[in-house]
Amino acid sequence: MNDNPKRPSGKSRVALVKCADYDLAVLKTAIASALDKLGGIKSFLAKGRKVLLKPNLMMPKPAGFPANTHSQFIRAVIELFRAAGAEVTVGESAAGSQAGVTFTKASLKASGLEEICRETGASLVNFDLGAAALLPVNNSYVQRIPVARPVLDADLVVSLPKLKTHTFANIITGAVKNMYGTIPGQIKADFHRLAPRPSEFYTVVRDLYAIVRPGLTIFDAVDAMEGNGPSAGNLVSTGFIIASADGVAADAVASELIGVPAEKVMTTRLCAEAGLGKGRLEDIEVLGEDLRKSVVQNFKLPATAVVNPSLYKIIRSLTRSEPRVDDTACTRCKTCVNTCPVKAMSMSITEDRVVIDRAICIRCFCCSEVCPQQAIHPKRRLFVGNVLSKLILSRW
Ligand code: SF4
Ligand code: SF4
């Protein structure tokens, strides 16, 4: 973990490099170029050779599924660090479970990562099955957070987030939120119950990030997920790699790249306020491509995005979204029912469909996140909310 991700000038450096596709050679060249702008890959190994890569494999899908860090991208990073003399371990704890079994093992297999690690000589760790340390945090909702031991034992933690939208009020999910997958197993969902509002839950994410802050973040923004992410959105080609020793600054650049002001992203704002990184563009030096000229046009935001802070409370009540199940796409697998942290979902035997108790639902969208069919979408409760939201978004 990195103690000082900032430059002496006080600015954090973020490399923004073009990368057209997932061809391995193209990826390696682009990632190496991004790291060279930050001082070179060897500069990140100053503390030791044990490197832990934390990708974002949200669900068991083949390489290319836009909610997951692309497997070729992970391979490229493994090969670059192995060539630089590092001992590389890849670790993950995916979201969701079925019949008490988490999706991590299936995600590592379906993505091809098991095979990639075998071929490249990297170690692979399923965080759900290994040791964890229970660490105290000074947080109003949670007193202790379990963290996978390999994350704490590494000399360098590298976060490999996917650029994607997030319906649970954060607009995007990136380097900071990716570290939530260092919590083993389904306790991840329990924290949604203990801190149900976004403004509460993201303080837990922030305080975890303070413990497991990566020394390096490399964003897979070659393709991204737009719309109703982090799982029910659509694939869009964005064509970039973003890298930084400051994950908060990397998130700031990632959000600006898709047209979202950095301070609108709650994790960026909370972490910057806590001194965990730089969250404002004026405090960030972007190296490589010109960020303003690189902004991806017409990138679709989640239906839950609400952005005007001064009118936030009124707007929120009008634009509030709830999860809706598309019965025609649903396969009745019950993954959502098993994952819902407040047990608001059940299988109606008489109707043969998933039903949601609206009085209990805390709108965390964990169900949408884990649904393998992308059958759960946010839907605004009020027509006026839809119109208002479109008006606000059109003014960005
Ligand atoms: S909505 Fe999705 S997760 Fe829930 S039962 Fe249907 S297919 Fe499974
Ligand atoms: S129904 Fe979905 S959005 Fe509502 S609390 Fe359960 S998992 Fe969260």
Coordinates of N, CA, C and O in Angstrom, one line a residue, residues 305-382:
A305 N -29.0 8.7 -11.6 CA -28.1 9.8 -11.4 C -28.8 11.1 -11.1 O -29.7 11.5 -11.8
V306 N -28.4 11.7 -10.0 CA -29.0 13.0 -9.6 C -27.8 13.9 -9.2 O -27.0 13.5 -8.5
V307 N -27.8 15.0 -9.8 CA -26.5 15.7 -9.7 C -26.5 17.1 -9.2 O -25.5 17.7 -9.0
N308 N -27.7 17.7 -9.0 CA -27.7 19.1 -8.5 C -27.7 19.2 -7.0 O -28.7 18.9 -6.4
P309 N -26.5 19.5 -6.3 CA -26.5 19.3 -4.8 C -27.5 20.3 -4.1 O -28.1 19.9 -3.1
S310 N -27.7 21.5 -4.7 CA -28.5 22.4 -4.0 C -30.0 22.0 -3.9 O -30.7 22.2 -3.0
L311 N -30.4 21.3 -5.0 CA -31.8 20.8 -5.0 C -31.9 19.3 -4.7 O -32.9 18.7 -4.9
Y312 N -30.8 18.8 -4.2 CA -30.7 17.4 -4.1 C -31.9 16.7 -3.3 O -32.4 15.7 -3.8
K313 N -32.3 17.2 -2.2 CA -33.3 16.6 -1.4 C -34.6 16.5 -2.1 O -35.3 15.5 -2.1
I314 N -35.0 17.6 -2.7 CA -36.3 17.7 -3.4 C -36.2 16.7 -4.6 O -37.1 15.9 -4.9
I315 N -35.1 16.9 -5.4 CA -35.0 16.1 -6.6 C -35.0 14.6 -6.2 O -35.6 13.8 -6.9
R316 N -34.3 14.2 -5.1 CA -34.2 12.8 -4.8 C -35.5 12.2 -4.5 O -35.8 11.1 -5.0
S317 N -36.4 13.0 -3.8 CA -37.7 12.4 -3.5 C -38.5 12.2 -4.8 O -39.4 11.3 -4.9
L318 N -38.3 13.1 -5.8 CA -39.1 13.0 -7.1 C -38.5 12.0 -8.0 O -39.2 11.4 -8.8
T319 N -37.2 11.8 -8.0 CA -36.5 11.0 -9.0 C -36.1 9.6 -8.4 O -35.4 8.9 -9.1
R320 N -36.5 9.3 -7.2 CA -36.1 8.0 -6.6 C -36.5 6.8 -7.5 O -37.5 6.7 -8.1
S321 N -35.5 6.0 -7.6 CA -35.7 4.8 -8.4 C -35.8 3.5 -7.6 O -35.2 3.5 -6.5
E322 N -36.5 2.6 -8.1 CA -36.7 1.3 -7.4 C -36.3 0.2 -8.3 O -36.4 0.3 -9.6
P323 N -35.9 -1.0 -7.8 CA -35.6 -2.1 -8.7 C -36.8 -2.7 -9.2 O -37.8 -2.9 -8.5
R324 N -36.9 -3.0 -10.5 CA -38.0 -3.7 -11.1 C -37.4 -4.9 -11.8 O -36.4 -4.9 -12.5
V325 N -38.1 -6.1 -11.6 CA -37.7 -7.3 -12.3 C -38.4 -7.5 -13.6 O -39.6 -7.4 -13.7
D326 N -37.6 -7.8 -14.6 CA -38.2 -8.1 -16.0 C -38.5 -9.6 -16.0 O -37.6 -10.4 -16.1
D327 N -39.8 -9.9 -15.8 CA -40.2 -11.3 -15.7 C -39.9 -12.1 -16.9 O -39.7 -13.4 -16.8
T328 N -39.8 -11.5 -18.1 CA -39.5 -12.3 -19.3 C -38.1 -12.7 -19.4 O -37.7 -13.7 -19.9
A329 N -37.2 -11.9 -18.7 CA -35.7 -12.2 -18.8 C -35.3 -13.0 -17.6 O -34.3 -13.8 -17.6
C330 N -36.1 -13.0 -16.5 CA -35.8 -13.7 -15.3 C -35.9 -15.2 -15.4 O -36.9 -15.7 -16.0
T331 N -34.9 -15.9 -14.9 CA -34.9 -17.4 -15.0 C -35.3 -18.1 -13.7 O -35.2 -19.3 -13.5
R332 N -35.7 -17.2 -12.7 CA -36.1 -17.7 -11.4 C -35.0 -18.4 -10.7 O -35.2 -19.4 -10.0
C333 N -33.7 -18.0 -10.9 CA -32.6 -18.6 -10.2 C -32.5 -18.3 -8.7 O -31.7 -19.0 -8.0
K334 N -33.1 -17.3 -8.3 CA -33.2 -16.9 -6.9 C -31.9 -16.2 -6.4 O -31.7 -16.1 -5.2
T335 N -30.9 -15.9 -7.2 CA -29.7 -15.3 -6.8 C -30.0 -14.0 -6.1 O -29.4 -13.7 -5.0
C336 N -30.9 -13.2 -6.7 CA -31.2 -11.9 -6.1 C -31.9 -12.1 -4.7 O -31.6 -11.4 -3.7
V337 N -32.8 -13.1 -4.6 CA -33.5 -13.4 -3.3 C -32.5 -13.7 -2.2 O -32.6 -13.2 -1.1
N338 N -31.5 -14.5 -2.6 CA -30.5 -14.9 -1.6 C -29.5 -13.8 -1.3 O -28.9 -13.8 -0.2
T339 N -29.4 -12.8 -2.1 CA -28.4 -11.8 -1.9 C -29.0 -10.6 -1.2 O -28.2 -9.9 -0.5
C340 N -30.2 -10.3 -1.4 CA -30.8 -9.0 -0.8 C -30.5 -8.9 0.7 O -30.9 -9.8 1.5
P341 N -29.8 -7.9 1.1 CA -29.3 -7.8 2.5 C -30.5 -7.6 3.5 O -30.2 -7.9 4.7
V342 N -31.6 -7.1 3.1 CA -32.7 -6.9 4.0 C -33.9 -7.9 3.8 O -35.0 -7.7 4.4
K343 N -33.7 -8.9 3.0 CA -34.7 -9.9 2.7 C -36.0 -9.3 2.2 O -37.1 -9.6 2.6
A344 N -35.8 -8.3 1.3 CA -37.0 -7.7 0.7 C -37.6 -8.5 -0.5 O -38.6 -8.2 -1.0
M345 N -36.8 -9.5 -0.9 CA -37.2 -10.2 -2.1 C -37.6 -11.6 -1.8 O -37.1 -12.2 -0.9
S346 N -38.6 -12.1 -2.5 CA -39.0 -13.5 -2.3 C -39.6 -14.0 -3.6 O -39.8 -13.3 -4.5
M347 N -39.7 -15.3 -3.6 CA -40.2 -16.0 -4.8 C -41.7 -16.2 -4.6 O -42.0 -17.0 -3.6
S348 N -42.5 -15.7 -5.3 CA -44.0 -15.9 -5.2 C -44.3 -17.2 -5.8 O -44.2 -17.4 -7.1
I349 N -44.7 -18.2 -5.0 CA -45.1 -19.5 -5.6 C -46.3 -19.4 -6.5 O -46.4 -20.0 -7.6
T350 N -47.3 -18.6 -6.0 CA -48.6 -18.5 -6.8 C -48.4 -17.8 -8.1 O -49.0 -18.2 -9.1
E351 N -47.5 -16.8 -8.1 CA -47.3 -16.0 -9.3 C -46.1 -16.5 -10.2 O -45.9 -16.0 -11.3
D352 N -45.3 -17.4 -9.6 CA -44.1 -17.8 -10.2 C -43.2 -16.7 -10.7 O -42.8 -16.6 -11.8
R353 N -42.9 -15.7 -9.8 CA -42.1 -14.6 -10.1 C -41.5 -14.0 -8.8 O -41.9 -14.3 -7.7
V354 N -40.4 -13.3 -9.0 CA -39.7 -12.6 -7.9 C -40.5 -11.4 -7.5 O -40.9 -10.6 -8.4
V355 N -40.9 -11.3 -6.2 CA -41.6 -10.1 -5.8 C -40.7 -9.3 -4.8 O -39.9 -9.9 -4.1
I356 N -40.9 -8.0 -4.8 CA -40.1 -7.1 -3.9 C -41.0 -6.4 -2.9 O -42.0 -5.8 -3.4
D357 N -40.7 -6.5 -1.7 CA -41.5 -5.7 -0.6 C -40.9 -4.3 -0.6 O -39.8 -4.1 -0.1
R358 N -41.6 -3.4 -1.2 CA -41.2 -2.0 -1.4 C -41.0 -1.3 0.0 O -40.2 -0.4 0.1
A359 N -41.7 -1.8 1.0 CA -41.6 -1.1 2.3 C -40.3 -1.5 3.0 O -39.8 -0.7 3.8
I360 N -39.7 -2.6 2.6 CA -38.4 -3.0 3.2 C -37.2 -2.6 2.4 O -36.1 -2.4 2.9
C361 N -37.4 -2.6 1.1 CA -36.3 -2.4 0.1 C -35.5 -1.1 0.5 O -36.1 0.0 0.7
I362 N -34.2 -1.2 0.5 CA -33.4 0.0 0.8 C -32.7 0.6 -0.4 O -31.9 1.4 -0.4
R363 N -33.1 0.0 -1.6 CA -32.7 0.5 -2.9 C -31.1 0.5 -3.0 O -30.5 1.4 -3.5
C364 N -30.5 -0.6 -2.6 CA -29.1 -0.7 -2.7 C -28.7 -1.2 -4.0 O -27.5 -1.2 -4.4
F365 N -29.6 -1.9 -4.8 CA -29.4 -2.4 -6.1 C -28.4 -3.6 -6.1 O -27.8 -3.9 -7.1
C366 N -28.2 -4.2 -4.9 CA -27.3 -5.4 -4.9 C -27.9 -6.5 -5.8 O -27.3 -7.3 -6.4
C367 N -29.3 -6.5 -5.8 CA -30.0 -7.5 -6.6 C -29.6 -7.4 -8.1 O -29.4 -8.3 -8.8
S368 N -29.7 -6.1 -8.6 CA -29.3 -5.8 -10.0 C -27.9 -6.2 -10.3 O -27.6 -6.7 -11.3
E369 N -27.0 -5.9 -9.3 CA -25.6 -6.2 -9.4 C -25.3 -7.7 -9.6 O -24.4 -8.0 -10.4
V370 N -26.1 -8.5 -9.0 CA -25.7 -10.0 -9.0 C -26.6 -10.8 -10.0 O -26.3 -11.9 -10.3
C371 N -27.6 -10.2 -10.6 CA -28.5 -10.9 -11.5 C -27.8 -11.4 -12.7 O -27.3 -10.5 -13.5
P372 N -27.6 -12.7 -12.9 CA -26.9 -13.2 -14.1 C -27.5 -12.9 -15.4 O -26.9 -13.0 -16.5
Q373 N -28.8 -12.6 -15.4 CA -29.6 -12.3 -16.6 C -29.7 -10.8 -16.9 O -30.4 -10.4 -17.9
Q374 N -29.2 -10.0 -16.0 CA -29.4 -8.5 -16.1 C -30.9 -8.2 -16.2 O -31.4 -7.4 -17.1
A375 N -31.7 -8.9 -15.4 CA -33.1 -8.8 -15.5 C -33.7 -7.7 -14.5 O -34.9 -7.6 -14.4
I376 N -32.8 -7.1 -13.7 CA -33.3 -6.1 -12.7 C -32.8 -4.7 -13.1 O -31.6 -4.5 -13.2
H377 N -33.7 -3.8 -13.2 CA -33.4 -2.5 -13.7 C -34.0 -1.4 -12.7 O -35.0 -1.6 -12.2
P378 N -33.3 -0.3 -12.6 CA -33.9 0.8 -11.8 C -35.0 1.4 -12.6 O -34.9 1.7 -13.8
K379 N -36.0 1.7 -11.9 CA -37.2 2.3 -12.6 C -37.6 3.5 -11.7 O -37.8 3.3 -10.5
R380 N -37.8 4.7 -12.3 CA -38.3 5.8 -11.5 C -39.7 5.6 -11.0 O -40.5 5.2 -11.8
R381 N -40.0 6.0 -9.8 CA -41.3 5.9 -9.3 C -42.3 6.8 -9.9 O -43.5 6.5 -10.1
L382 N -41.9 8.0 -10.2 CA -42.8 9.1 -10.7 C -42.4 9.6 -12.1 O -41.2 9.7 -12.4

